Coordinates of C-alpha atoms in Angstrom, one line a residue:
M1 CA -118.6 43.3 -175.9
Q2 CA -115.0 44.0 -177.6
L3 CA -115.4 46.5 -180.4
T4 CA -113.1 46.7 -183.3
L5 CA -110.8 49.7 -183.6
D6 CA -112.6 50.7 -186.9
A7 CA -115.8 51.1 -184.7
L8 CA -114.2 53.8 -182.5
F9 CA -113.9 56.2 -185.4
D10 CA -116.5 58.9 -186.0
D11 CA -117.5 57.4 -189.4
P12 CA -120.0 54.5 -188.5
R13 CA -119.3 53.2 -192.1
A14 CA -115.7 52.1 -191.0
A15 CA -117.2 49.9 -188.1
S16 CA -117.3 46.1 -188.8
L17 CA -120.7 44.5 -189.3
F18 CA -119.8 42.4 -186.3
S19 CA -119.7 45.7 -184.1
T20 CA -122.6 47.5 -185.7
T21 CA -125.9 47.8 -184.0
F22 CA -128.9 47.2 -186.3
V23 CA -132.6 47.8 -185.8
V24 CA -134.4 45.5 -188.0
V25 CA -138.1 46.9 -188.4
D26 CA -141.3 45.8 -190.2
L27 CA -144.3 47.9 -190.6
E28 CA -148.0 46.9 -191.3
T29 CA -150.1 49.5 -193.0
T30 CA -153.6 50.1 -194.5
G31 CA -152.2 49.7 -197.9
G32 CA -152.9 53.3 -198.8
A33 CA -150.7 56.3 -199.6
V34 CA -147.6 56.9 -197.6
S35 CA -148.6 58.6 -194.4
G36 CA -148.0 58.3 -190.8
G37 CA -151.8 57.8 -190.3
G38 CA -151.7 54.5 -192.3
I39 CA -149.4 52.6 -189.9
T40 CA -151.2 50.0 -188.2
E41 CA -148.3 48.1 -186.5
I42 CA -144.5 48.4 -185.7
G43 CA -142.2 45.6 -184.9
A44 CA -138.5 46.0 -184.4
V45 CA -135.4 43.9 -183.0
K46 CA -132.2 45.7 -181.9
V47 CA -129.2 43.3 -182.6
R48 CA -125.5 43.5 -182.7
G49 CA -122.9 40.8 -183.1
G50 CA -125.7 38.2 -183.3
E51 CA -127.0 39.2 -179.9
V52 CA -130.5 40.4 -179.4
L53 CA -130.3 43.7 -177.5
G54 CA -134.1 44.6 -177.4
E55 CA -137.3 44.3 -179.0
F56 CA -140.1 46.9 -179.8
A57 CA -143.7 45.8 -180.8
T58 CA -147.1 47.8 -180.8
L59 CA -150.2 48.0 -182.6
V60 CA -151.0 51.5 -183.9
R61 CA -154.4 53.0 -184.2
P62 CA -154.5 54.3 -187.5
M63 CA -156.3 57.5 -189.0
E64 CA -158.1 55.6 -191.6
R65 CA -160.1 52.5 -192.0
I66 CA -158.4 49.0 -192.6
P67 CA -159.5 47.5 -195.9
P68 CA -160.9 44.0 -195.9
F69 CA -158.0 42.5 -198.1
I70 CA -155.3 43.9 -195.6
T71 CA -157.3 42.3 -192.6
V72 CA -157.3 38.8 -194.5
L73 CA -153.6 39.5 -195.2
T74 CA -152.3 40.5 -191.9
G75 CA -155.3 39.3 -189.4
I76 CA -155.3 42.8 -188.0
T77 CA -158.8 44.0 -187.4
E78 CA -160.5 47.3 -186.6
A79 CA -161.3 46.0 -183.0
M80 CA -157.5 45.1 -182.4
V81 CA -156.2 48.5 -183.2
L82 CA -159.1 50.3 -181.5
P83 CA -157.4 50.4 -178.1
A84 CA -154.0 50.9 -179.5
P85 CA -152.0 54.4 -179.1
P86 CA -152.1 56.6 -182.4
I87 CA -148.8 57.1 -184.1
D88 CA -148.0 60.5 -182.4
E89 CA -147.8 58.6 -179.1
V90 CA -145.8 55.6 -180.5
L91 CA -143.2 57.6 -182.8
P92 CA -141.1 59.2 -179.8
G93 CA -140.5 55.8 -178.3
F94 CA -139.6 54.3 -181.5
L95 CA -137.3 57.0 -182.6
Q96 CA -135.6 56.5 -179.1
F97 CA -135.3 52.9 -179.7
M98 CA -133.5 53.2 -183.2
E99 CA -131.3 56.0 -182.0
G100 CA -127.6 55.6 -183.1
A101 CA -128.4 52.4 -185.1
V102 CA -128.4 51.4 -188.7
L103 CA -132.1 50.8 -189.9
V104 CA -132.6 47.4 -191.7
A105 CA -135.8 46.3 -193.5
H106 CA -136.8 44.0 -196.1
N107 CA -137.8 46.3 -199.0
A108 CA -136.5 49.2 -196.8
P109 CA -137.8 52.0 -198.8
Y110 CA -141.4 51.2 -198.0
D111 CA -140.9 51.3 -194.4
A112 CA -138.6 54.1 -194.3
N113 CA -141.0 56.2 -196.4
F114 CA -143.7 55.7 -193.9
L115 CA -141.4 56.5 -190.9
R116 CA -139.9 59.6 -192.5
T117 CA -143.5 60.8 -193.5
A118 CA -144.8 60.2 -189.9
C119 CA -142.1 62.4 -188.7
N120 CA -142.6 65.2 -191.2
E121 CA -146.2 65.3 -190.3
L122 CA -145.9 65.2 -186.5
G123 CA -142.9 67.7 -186.5
Y124 CA -140.3 65.2 -185.4
T125 CA -136.8 65.5 -186.9
W126 CA -136.1 62.4 -189.2
P127 CA -132.7 61.2 -187.6
K128 CA -131.6 60.1 -191.4
P129 CA -130.1 56.7 -190.3
L130 CA -127.9 54.7 -192.5
I131 CA -130.3 52.0 -194.2
L132 CA -129.6 48.5 -195.3
D133 CA -132.2 46.6 -197.2
T134 CA -132.0 42.7 -197.1
A135 CA -133.8 42.4 -200.2
Q136 CA -131.3 44.6 -202.3
L137 CA -128.4 42.6 -200.4
A138 CA -129.9 39.3 -201.2
R139 CA -130.0 40.3 -205.0
R140 CA -126.3 41.0 -204.8
A141 CA -125.3 38.3 -202.7
L142 CA -127.3 35.2 -203.8
I143 CA -127.2 33.6 -207.2
A144 CA -130.4 32.8 -209.1
D145 CA -129.8 28.8 -208.5
E146 CA -129.9 29.4 -204.8
V147 CA -133.4 31.1 -204.6
P148 CA -136.2 31.4 -207.0
N149 CA -137.0 35.1 -205.8
H150 CA -136.0 37.4 -202.9
K151 CA -139.2 37.6 -201.0
L152 CA -138.8 37.6 -197.4
A153 CA -140.7 34.0 -196.9
T154 CA -138.3 32.6 -199.6
L155 CA -135.2 33.9 -197.8
A156 CA -136.3 32.9 -194.4
R157 CA -136.7 29.4 -195.6
H158 CA -133.4 29.5 -197.4
F159 CA -131.6 30.6 -194.3
R160 CA -133.6 28.3 -191.9
A161 CA -135.0 31.3 -189.9
Q162 CA -136.4 30.5 -186.5
T163 CA -139.4 32.7 -187.1
E164 CA -141.7 32.3 -190.1
P165 CA -142.9 35.5 -191.7
C166 CA -146.8 35.9 -191.4
H167 CA -147.4 39.6 -192.2
R168 CA -147.2 40.6 -188.5
A169 CA -144.8 43.2 -187.7
L170 CA -142.6 41.7 -184.8
A171 CA -142.7 38.2 -186.5
D172 CA -141.5 39.5 -189.9
A173 CA -138.8 41.5 -188.0
K174 CA -137.3 38.5 -186.4
A175 CA -137.3 36.6 -189.7
T176 CA -135.5 39.5 -191.3
V177 CA -133.0 39.4 -188.3
D178 CA -132.1 35.7 -189.3
V179 CA -132.0 36.6 -193.1
L180 CA -129.7 39.6 -192.2
H181 CA -127.3 37.3 -190.2
G182 CA -127.4 34.7 -193.2
L183 CA -126.5 37.3 -195.8
I184 CA -123.7 39.0 -193.5
G185 CA -122.2 35.3 -193.4
R186 CA -122.2 35.3 -197.3
L187 CA -120.6 38.8 -197.6
G188 CA -116.9 37.7 -196.4
S189 CA -116.6 36.0 -199.7
H190 CA -117.0 39.1 -201.5
K191 CA -114.6 41.0 -199.2
V192 CA -117.3 42.9 -197.5
H193 CA -116.3 43.3 -193.9
T194 CA -117.5 46.8 -192.8
L195 CA -120.9 48.6 -192.8
G196 CA -119.5 50.9 -195.5
D197 CA -118.7 48.1 -197.5
A198 CA -122.0 46.4 -197.4
L199 CA -123.7 49.9 -198.2
E200 CA -121.8 50.1 -201.3
F201 CA -122.2 46.4 -201.9
V202 CA -125.8 46.8 -202.6
K203 CA -125.4 49.6 -205.1
A204 CA -124.4 49.3 -208.8
V205 CA -120.8 48.8 -208.4
S206 CA -119.1 47.1 -211.1
P207 CA -117.0 44.0 -210.8
E208 CA -114.0 46.0 -211.8
Q209 CA -114.5 48.5 -209.2
R210 CA -115.0 45.8 -206.5
R211 CA -111.7 43.9 -207.7
K212 CA -109.6 47.1 -207.5
K213 CA -111.1 48.5 -204.1
H214 CA -107.9 47.5 -202.3
L215 CA -105.9 50.2 -204.4
A216 CA -107.8 52.7 -201.8
N217 CA -106.3 50.8 -198.6
G218 CA -103.7 52.7 -196.6
L219 CA -104.0 56.1 -198.3
P220 CA -103.4 59.2 -195.9
D221 CA -106.6 61.3 -194.8
V222 CA -104.7 64.7 -195.8
P223 CA -104.8 67.3 -198.5
G224 CA -102.9 66.3 -201.5
V225 CA -102.6 64.8 -205.0
Y226 CA -103.4 61.2 -206.1
V227 CA -101.9 59.5 -209.1
F228 CA -103.5 56.3 -210.6
R229 CA -100.6 54.4 -212.1
D230 CA -100.8 51.4 -214.5
A231 CA -98.5 48.3 -214.4
K232 CA -95.7 50.1 -216.2
E233 CA -95.9 53.0 -213.6
R234 CA -97.3 55.4 -216.3
P235 CA -99.7 58.0 -214.9
L236 CA -103.2 57.4 -215.9
Y237 CA -105.2 60.0 -214.0
V238 CA -104.1 62.7 -211.7
G239 CA -106.5 64.3 -209.2
T240 CA -106.5 66.4 -205.9
S241 CA -108.7 66.6 -202.9
S242 CA -108.8 67.8 -199.3
S243 CA -108.8 64.3 -198.3
I244 CA -106.9 61.8 -200.5
A245 CA -108.3 58.7 -198.9
T246 CA -111.9 59.8 -199.1
R247 CA -111.6 60.8 -202.5
V248 CA -109.9 57.7 -204.0
R249 CA -112.4 55.5 -202.2
S250 CA -115.4 57.4 -204.2
Y251 CA -113.9 55.8 -207.4
F252 CA -114.8 52.3 -206.1
T253 CA -118.4 53.3 -205.2
A254 CA -121.7 53.5 -207.3
A255 CA -121.6 57.3 -207.3
E256 CA -118.6 56.9 -209.9
K257 CA -120.4 56.4 -213.3
R258 CA -118.0 57.9 -215.7
A259 CA -117.2 55.3 -218.5
R260 CA -113.6 56.7 -219.0
M261 CA -112.9 56.1 -215.3
S262 CA -114.2 52.6 -215.4
E263 CA -111.7 52.1 -218.2
M264 CA -109.2 53.8 -216.1
L265 CA -109.5 51.6 -213.3
A266 CA -109.3 48.4 -215.2
A267 CA -105.6 49.5 -216.2
A268 CA -104.5 51.0 -212.7
E269 CA -102.4 49.0 -210.5
R270 CA -101.4 51.6 -207.8
V271 CA -102.4 54.7 -206.5
E272 CA -99.7 57.2 -205.4
A273 CA -100.3 59.7 -202.8
I274 CA -98.6 63.1 -202.6
E275 CA -99.4 64.9 -199.5
C276 CA -99.5 68.6 -199.5
A277 CA -99.4 71.4 -197.0
H278 CA -102.9 72.7 -197.8
A279 CA -105.2 72.7 -200.7
L280 CA -103.6 75.4 -202.8
E281 CA -100.4 73.4 -202.8
A282 CA -102.3 70.3 -204.1
E283 CA -104.0 72.2 -206.7
V284 CA -100.7 73.6 -208.1
R285 CA -99.1 70.2 -208.0
E286 CA -101.9 68.7 -209.8
L287 CA -101.7 71.3 -212.6
R288 CA -97.9 70.6 -212.8
L289 CA -98.3 67.0 -212.9
I290 CA -101.0 66.9 -215.6
A291 CA -98.9 69.4 -217.5
A292 CA -95.7 67.1 -217.2
H293 CA -97.2 63.7 -217.8
K294 CA -100.2 64.3 -220.0
P295 CA -102.2 61.5 -218.2
P296 CA -104.6 59.9 -220.9
Y297 CA -107.7 60.0 -218.6
N298 CA -107.3 63.8 -217.6
R299 CA -109.2 66.1 -219.9
R300 CA -108.4 69.4 -218.4
S301 CA -105.2 71.4 -217.9
K302 CA -103.2 68.8 -220.1
F303 CA -101.6 71.4 -222.3
P304 CA -100.9 74.6 -220.5
E305 CA -98.3 75.3 -223.1
R306 CA -100.9 75.4 -225.7
V307 CA -101.7 79.1 -225.4
F308 CA -101.8 81.9 -228.1
W309 CA -100.7 85.5 -227.9
L310 CA -101.5 88.5 -230.3
K311 CA -98.1 90.2 -230.8
L312 CA -98.0 93.8 -232.0
T313 CA -94.8 93.8 -233.9
A314 CA -92.0 96.2 -233.1
E315 CA -91.4 97.7 -236.8
A316 CA -92.1 100.8 -238.8
Y317 CA -95.8 99.9 -239.5
P318 CA -96.6 97.5 -236.7
R319 CA -99.1 94.7 -237.2
L320 CA -100.7 91.9 -235.4
S321 CA -99.1 88.3 -235.4
L322 CA -100.4 85.2 -233.8
V323 CA -97.7 83.6 -231.7
R324 CA -97.2 80.9 -229.3
Q325 CA -94.7 82.5 -226.9
V326 CA -93.6 85.8 -225.6
A327 CA -90.2 87.2 -226.3
E328 CA -88.3 90.1 -225.1
D329 CA -88.2 91.8 -228.6
G330 CA -89.9 95.1 -227.6
A331 CA -93.2 94.1 -229.1
A332 CA -96.4 94.4 -227.2
Y333 CA -98.4 91.1 -226.5
L334 CA -102.2 90.3 -225.6
G335 CA -103.1 87.2 -224.1
P336 CA -102.7 84.3 -223.2
F337 CA -105.7 82.9 -225.2
G338 CA -106.6 79.3 -224.7
S339 CA -107.4 78.8 -228.3
R340 CA -106.6 80.1 -231.6
R341 CA -110.3 80.8 -232.3
A342 CA -110.5 83.2 -229.2
A343 CA -107.1 85.0 -230.3
E344 CA -108.5 85.4 -233.9
L345 CA -111.8 86.7 -232.4
A346 CA -109.9 89.4 -230.4
A347 CA -107.9 90.4 -233.5
A348 CA -110.9 90.8 -235.5
G349 CA -112.3 93.1 -232.9
I350 CA -109.0 95.2 -233.0
Y351 CA -109.3 95.3 -236.8
D352 CA -113.0 96.6 -236.3
A353 CA -111.8 99.4 -234.1
V354 CA -108.8 100.6 -235.7
P355 CA -107.4 100.3 -239.4
L356 CA -104.5 98.5 -238.6
R357 CA -102.7 96.8 -241.6
Q358 CA -103.4 93.0 -242.1
C359 CA -100.8 92.3 -244.5
T360 CA -97.9 90.1 -243.2
H361 CA -94.9 91.2 -245.2
K362 CA -92.3 93.6 -243.8
L363 CA -92.9 97.3 -245.3
S364 CA -90.2 99.7 -246.4
V365 CA -90.3 103.2 -245.2
R366 CA -89.0 104.3 -248.5
K367 CA -90.0 102.1 -251.4
P368 CA -93.7 101.6 -251.8
T369 CA -95.5 98.4 -252.8
P370 CA -98.9 97.8 -254.3
A371 CA -102.0 98.0 -252.0
C372 CA -104.4 95.4 -251.2
A373 CA -108.0 95.4 -251.5
L374 CA -108.4 96.8 -247.8
A375 CA -106.8 99.9 -248.8
E376 CA -109.4 100.3 -251.4
L377 CA -112.3 99.8 -249.0
G378 CA -110.9 102.4 -246.6
R379 CA -109.9 99.8 -244.0
C380 CA -106.3 100.4 -244.2
P381 CA -104.2 103.7 -244.4
A382 CA -102.0 102.0 -247.0
P383 CA -98.7 102.3 -245.4
C384 CA -97.4 100.1 -248.2
E385 CA -97.9 102.9 -250.6
L386 CA -96.5 105.3 -248.1
R387 CA -99.7 107.3 -247.6
I388 CA -99.1 107.5 -244.1
T389 CA -95.7 108.1 -242.4
P390 CA -94.5 105.8 -239.7
E391 CA -95.0 108.5 -237.0
E392 CA -98.7 109.1 -237.8
Y393 CA -99.4 105.3 -238.0
V394 CA -98.1 104.6 -234.7
E395 CA -100.0 107.6 -233.1
R396 CA -103.3 107.1 -234.9
I397 CA -103.2 103.3 -235.2
S398 CA -100.9 101.1 -233.3
D399 CA -100.8 103.1 -230.2
P400 CA -104.3 102.4 -229.1
V401 CA -103.6 98.9 -229.5
R402 CA -100.3 99.0 -227.5
A403 CA -102.1 101.0 -224.7
A404 CA -104.7 98.2 -224.4
T405 CA -102.1 95.7 -223.6
V406 CA -100.5 97.7 -220.7
D407 CA -102.8 100.4 -219.7
D408 CA -106.3 101.7 -221.0
P409 CA -108.1 99.8 -223.6
A410 CA -110.5 102.6 -224.1
G411 CA -109.3 103.3 -227.7
V412 CA -110.4 99.9 -228.8
V413 CA -113.3 99.5 -226.5
E414 CA -115.1 102.8 -227.2
R415 CA -114.8 102.2 -231.0
L416 CA -116.3 98.9 -230.8
M417 CA -119.4 100.2 -228.6
D418 CA -119.9 102.9 -231.2
R419 CA -119.8 100.2 -234.1
I420 CA -122.2 97.9 -232.1
G421 CA -124.6 101.1 -231.5
V422 CA -124.5 101.9 -235.4
L423 CA -125.3 98.3 -236.3
A424 CA -128.1 98.1 -233.8
D425 CA -129.9 101.3 -234.9
A426 CA -129.6 100.0 -238.3
K427 CA -131.4 96.8 -237.1
R428 CA -128.3 94.6 -238.1
Y429 CA -128.6 92.6 -235.0
E430 CA -126.5 89.6 -236.2
D431 CA -123.8 91.9 -237.1
A432 CA -123.9 93.7 -233.9
A433 CA -123.8 90.4 -232.0
N434 CA -120.7 89.4 -234.1
V435 CA -118.9 92.6 -233.0
R436 CA -120.1 92.0 -229.6
S437 CA -118.5 88.6 -229.5
R438 CA -115.2 90.2 -230.8
L439 CA -115.5 92.9 -228.0
V440 CA -115.9 90.1 -225.3
A441 CA -112.9 88.1 -226.6
F442 CA -110.6 91.3 -226.7
L443 CA -111.7 92.7 -223.3
R444 CA -111.5 89.5 -221.6
A445 CA -107.9 89.1 -222.6
S446 CA -107.1 92.5 -221.6
V447 CA -108.6 92.3 -218.1
R448 CA -107.1 89.0 -217.7
M449 CA -103.5 89.9 -218.9
Q450 CA -103.5 93.1 -216.9
R451 CA -104.6 91.2 -213.7
L452 CA -101.9 88.7 -214.1
A453 CA -99.3 91.1 -215.0
A454 CA -100.0 93.1 -211.9
F455 CA -99.4 89.9 -209.8
T456 CA -96.5 88.2 -211.5
R457 CA -94.3 91.4 -211.6
I458 CA -94.0 91.0 -207.9
E459 CA -90.9 89.4 -207.1
E460 CA -92.0 87.6 -203.7
V461 CA -95.5 87.4 -202.1
V462 CA -96.0 85.9 -198.8
A463 CA -99.4 85.3 -197.7
A464 CA -101.4 83.4 -194.9
R465 CA -105.0 82.1 -194.2
P466 CA -106.3 80.6 -191.0
A467 CA -106.1 76.7 -190.9
V468 CA -109.0 74.4 -190.1
G469 CA -108.4 73.3 -186.5
G470 CA -106.0 76.4 -185.8
G471 CA -102.7 77.7 -187.0
W472 CA -102.1 79.2 -190.6
E473 CA -101.7 77.9 -193.9
I474 CA -98.9 79.9 -195.7
T475 CA -98.0 80.4 -199.2
V476 CA -94.8 81.9 -200.7
A477 CA -95.2 83.0 -204.5
R478 CA -92.5 84.4 -206.5
R479 CA -93.3 86.0 -209.9
G480 CA -96.7 84.4 -209.8
R481 CA -95.3 80.7 -209.3
L482 CA -95.8 78.7 -206.1
A483 CA -92.4 78.6 -204.4
A484 CA -93.2 77.1 -201.0
A485 CA -96.2 76.0 -198.9
G486 CA -96.6 75.1 -195.4
V487 CA -98.6 75.2 -192.2
S488 CA -97.9 76.8 -188.9
P489 CA -99.2 74.8 -186.2
A490 CA -101.8 76.4 -183.7
G491 CA -99.9 78.0 -180.7
A492 CA -96.7 78.6 -182.7
H493 CA -95.5 82.0 -183.8
P494 CA -96.3 81.9 -187.7
M495 CA -93.0 83.8 -188.4
I496 CA -90.8 81.0 -187.5
T497 CA -92.5 79.0 -190.2
V498 CA -92.3 81.7 -192.8
E499 CA -88.7 82.4 -192.2
A500 CA -87.9 78.7 -192.7
M501 CA -90.0 78.5 -195.7
L502 CA -88.4 81.6 -197.2
A503 CA -84.8 80.1 -196.7
T504 CA -85.9 76.9 -198.6
A505 CA -88.3 78.4 -201.4
E506 CA -87.8 77.7 -204.9
T507 CA -85.6 80.3 -206.7
V508 CA -87.7 81.9 -209.7
M509 CA -85.9 83.8 -212.3
P510 CA -87.6 86.7 -214.1
G511 CA -89.0 86.2 -217.6
P512 CA -91.0 88.2 -220.3
G513 CA -94.7 88.5 -220.5
P514 CA -97.6 88.2 -217.8
T515 CA -96.8 84.6 -217.2
P516 CA -93.0 84.6 -216.8
A517 CA -92.5 81.8 -214.5
A518 CA -95.6 79.5 -214.5
S519 CA -98.7 78.7 -216.4
A520 CA -101.7 81.3 -216.4
A521 CA -103.5 78.6 -214.7
E522 CA -101.2 78.2 -211.7
S523 CA -100.6 82.1 -211.3
E524 CA -104.5 82.6 -211.4
R525 CA -105.2 79.8 -208.8
I526 CA -102.4 81.4 -206.5
L527 CA -104.0 84.9 -207.1
A528 CA -107.6 83.7 -206.3
W529 CA -106.0 82.3 -202.9
V530 CA -104.4 85.4 -202.0
E531 CA -107.5 87.4 -202.9
R532 CA -109.8 85.6 -200.5
P533 CA -111.2 87.6 -197.6
E534 CA -109.7 85.5 -195.1
T535 CA -106.0 85.6 -196.5
R536 CA -103.6 88.1 -195.0
L537 CA -100.7 89.5 -196.8
V538 CA -97.5 88.9 -194.7
R539 CA -94.9 90.3 -197.1
L540 CA -94.8 91.9 -200.4
A541 CA -91.1 92.6 -202.1
D542 CA -92.7 95.1 -204.4
G543 CA -95.7 97.3 -204.8
W544 CA -98.9 95.7 -206.1
A545 CA -100.7 98.0 -208.4
S546 CA -102.8 98.1 -211.7
P547 CA -103.0 100.9 -214.0
A548 CA -105.8 103.5 -212.6
R549 CA -107.4 103.5 -216.0
G550 CA -106.5 100.1 -217.0
A551 CA -108.6 97.3 -218.4
G552 CA -110.2 96.6 -214.9
R553 CA -112.5 99.5 -215.1
W554 CA -114.2 97.9 -218.0
R555 CA -115.1 94.7 -215.8
A556 CA -118.8 95.8 -215.5
L557 CA -119.1 96.2 -219.4
L558 CA -117.5 92.8 -219.8
D559 CA -119.9 91.1 -217.4
R560 CA -122.8 92.7 -219.3
A561 CA -121.5 91.7 -222.8
E562 CA -121.1 88.1 -221.6
A563 CA -124.4 88.0 -220.1
A564 CA -125.9 89.5 -223.3
A565 CA -124.0 86.9 -225.5
S566 CA -125.2 84.1 -223.3
A567 CA -128.9 85.2 -223.4
Q568 CA -128.6 86.2 -226.9
V569 CA -130.0 89.7 -226.3
E570 CA -129.0 93.2 -227.3
L571 CA -126.0 94.6 -225.5
P572 CA -127.3 97.7 -223.4
S573 CA -125.8 100.8 -224.1

């Protein structure tokens, strides 16, 4: 028999219904709990393209008695099954009969559960076949005016089956074959032509998903980014996947249940595919496209520019200022923070640790101004009244904060830990938890910033990792920004690809701060890729180093503090 080209693919779902081999099965049981010992008869017919390839039929001696009402229903008596083989002798032959085929039954979960349980009880591996339920298929393909119900006998009459169902396994299986063929004949009008289409058709797929399913046609099976666009070519949603075709098809299946995606599909008219060298390039391109176009149905990473920084100003009496950008102004910066609240929480932690002034006006080193309430409370050294010299203020107060941004945050961390201890000893646990939250916000930002700064100050990094199927995935990053991505094929010297990539890589200009050339999210994605165990560093333009006593040495404390905050328990000392 001539098979379609789709049937030659590894994925059986891609095969046409005409070229798919089905084993249509029916079981008779004792009517009790699901168990291999309750099966009394197995009947099955193997078909493909409308042609019967084989039949399997046998009575089975059950491990329990047949109730009288089952005998009345099926006609199977104790005397009939007494000489029959038990299920442990029948099952191997049936598993061989159904090997490689799609299992079909009317109310398939019932039959499949008995067969699966029998395999488990007897130590056989259940082959996990694809299963098609003719009852579900009929509910989706037939309208109420055609049939009063979806019982096998009703459907057999409707499709003029050659065999009348009679609650005997082989006869019911033969009737189900005719019902299956009748239903397949109806599926063409629903644009259901492959096995995968049929399996999805019986699920709860919306009419909109079915109507727009053609948008997934012709997409490449490669890593990359996909963009759903409306009739005016506006991006609606941007996503990424290691297989664009597979991921986009999933939007038109029952697995996609998100209401906003249904709304997006209703407006979508086209899917654009952007092929990428490897998964990292796809992730970065997704971030950049979402940031550039702000698709209405993307929720994450839409506004990478909306970050906050704590700036320690460069003036006689430095103070903290909440800003949106880093400038080359000699000030020290801590961040980036993803929200104003996180930045304010870290600032509160700094104020708990050091008596940094909190007023916002510029102070004179010669002319005093009235002090605020914080000076009276002893929480500010009152530089406004010139009670402290600029040099003393910098040494005692602002230097520990500045050190936390570039070197060792111990001056802030240790004081916060001491404060938590004092509050806990006084049984002021809520106040201690508040200080702990401020410690977490401050230390998280310090660790993150120093980690980013160590990576983004490197002018150029070339890294490679083994590609699936051979060869190497290669990445060129400059100042934390992806400048080039490629794949060296198996058998070729990777440096040939590296040199070609370096010659055409994006030029990245230097800038201020720990994120000078890309968003923090992009730099962190690249850094995570480079740090994976299988990644190899090919070339570094500069040394890659972090402060010996930097924020990273407090990582364990940060983990404990975050865990304590999540569990709402006291932070261990």
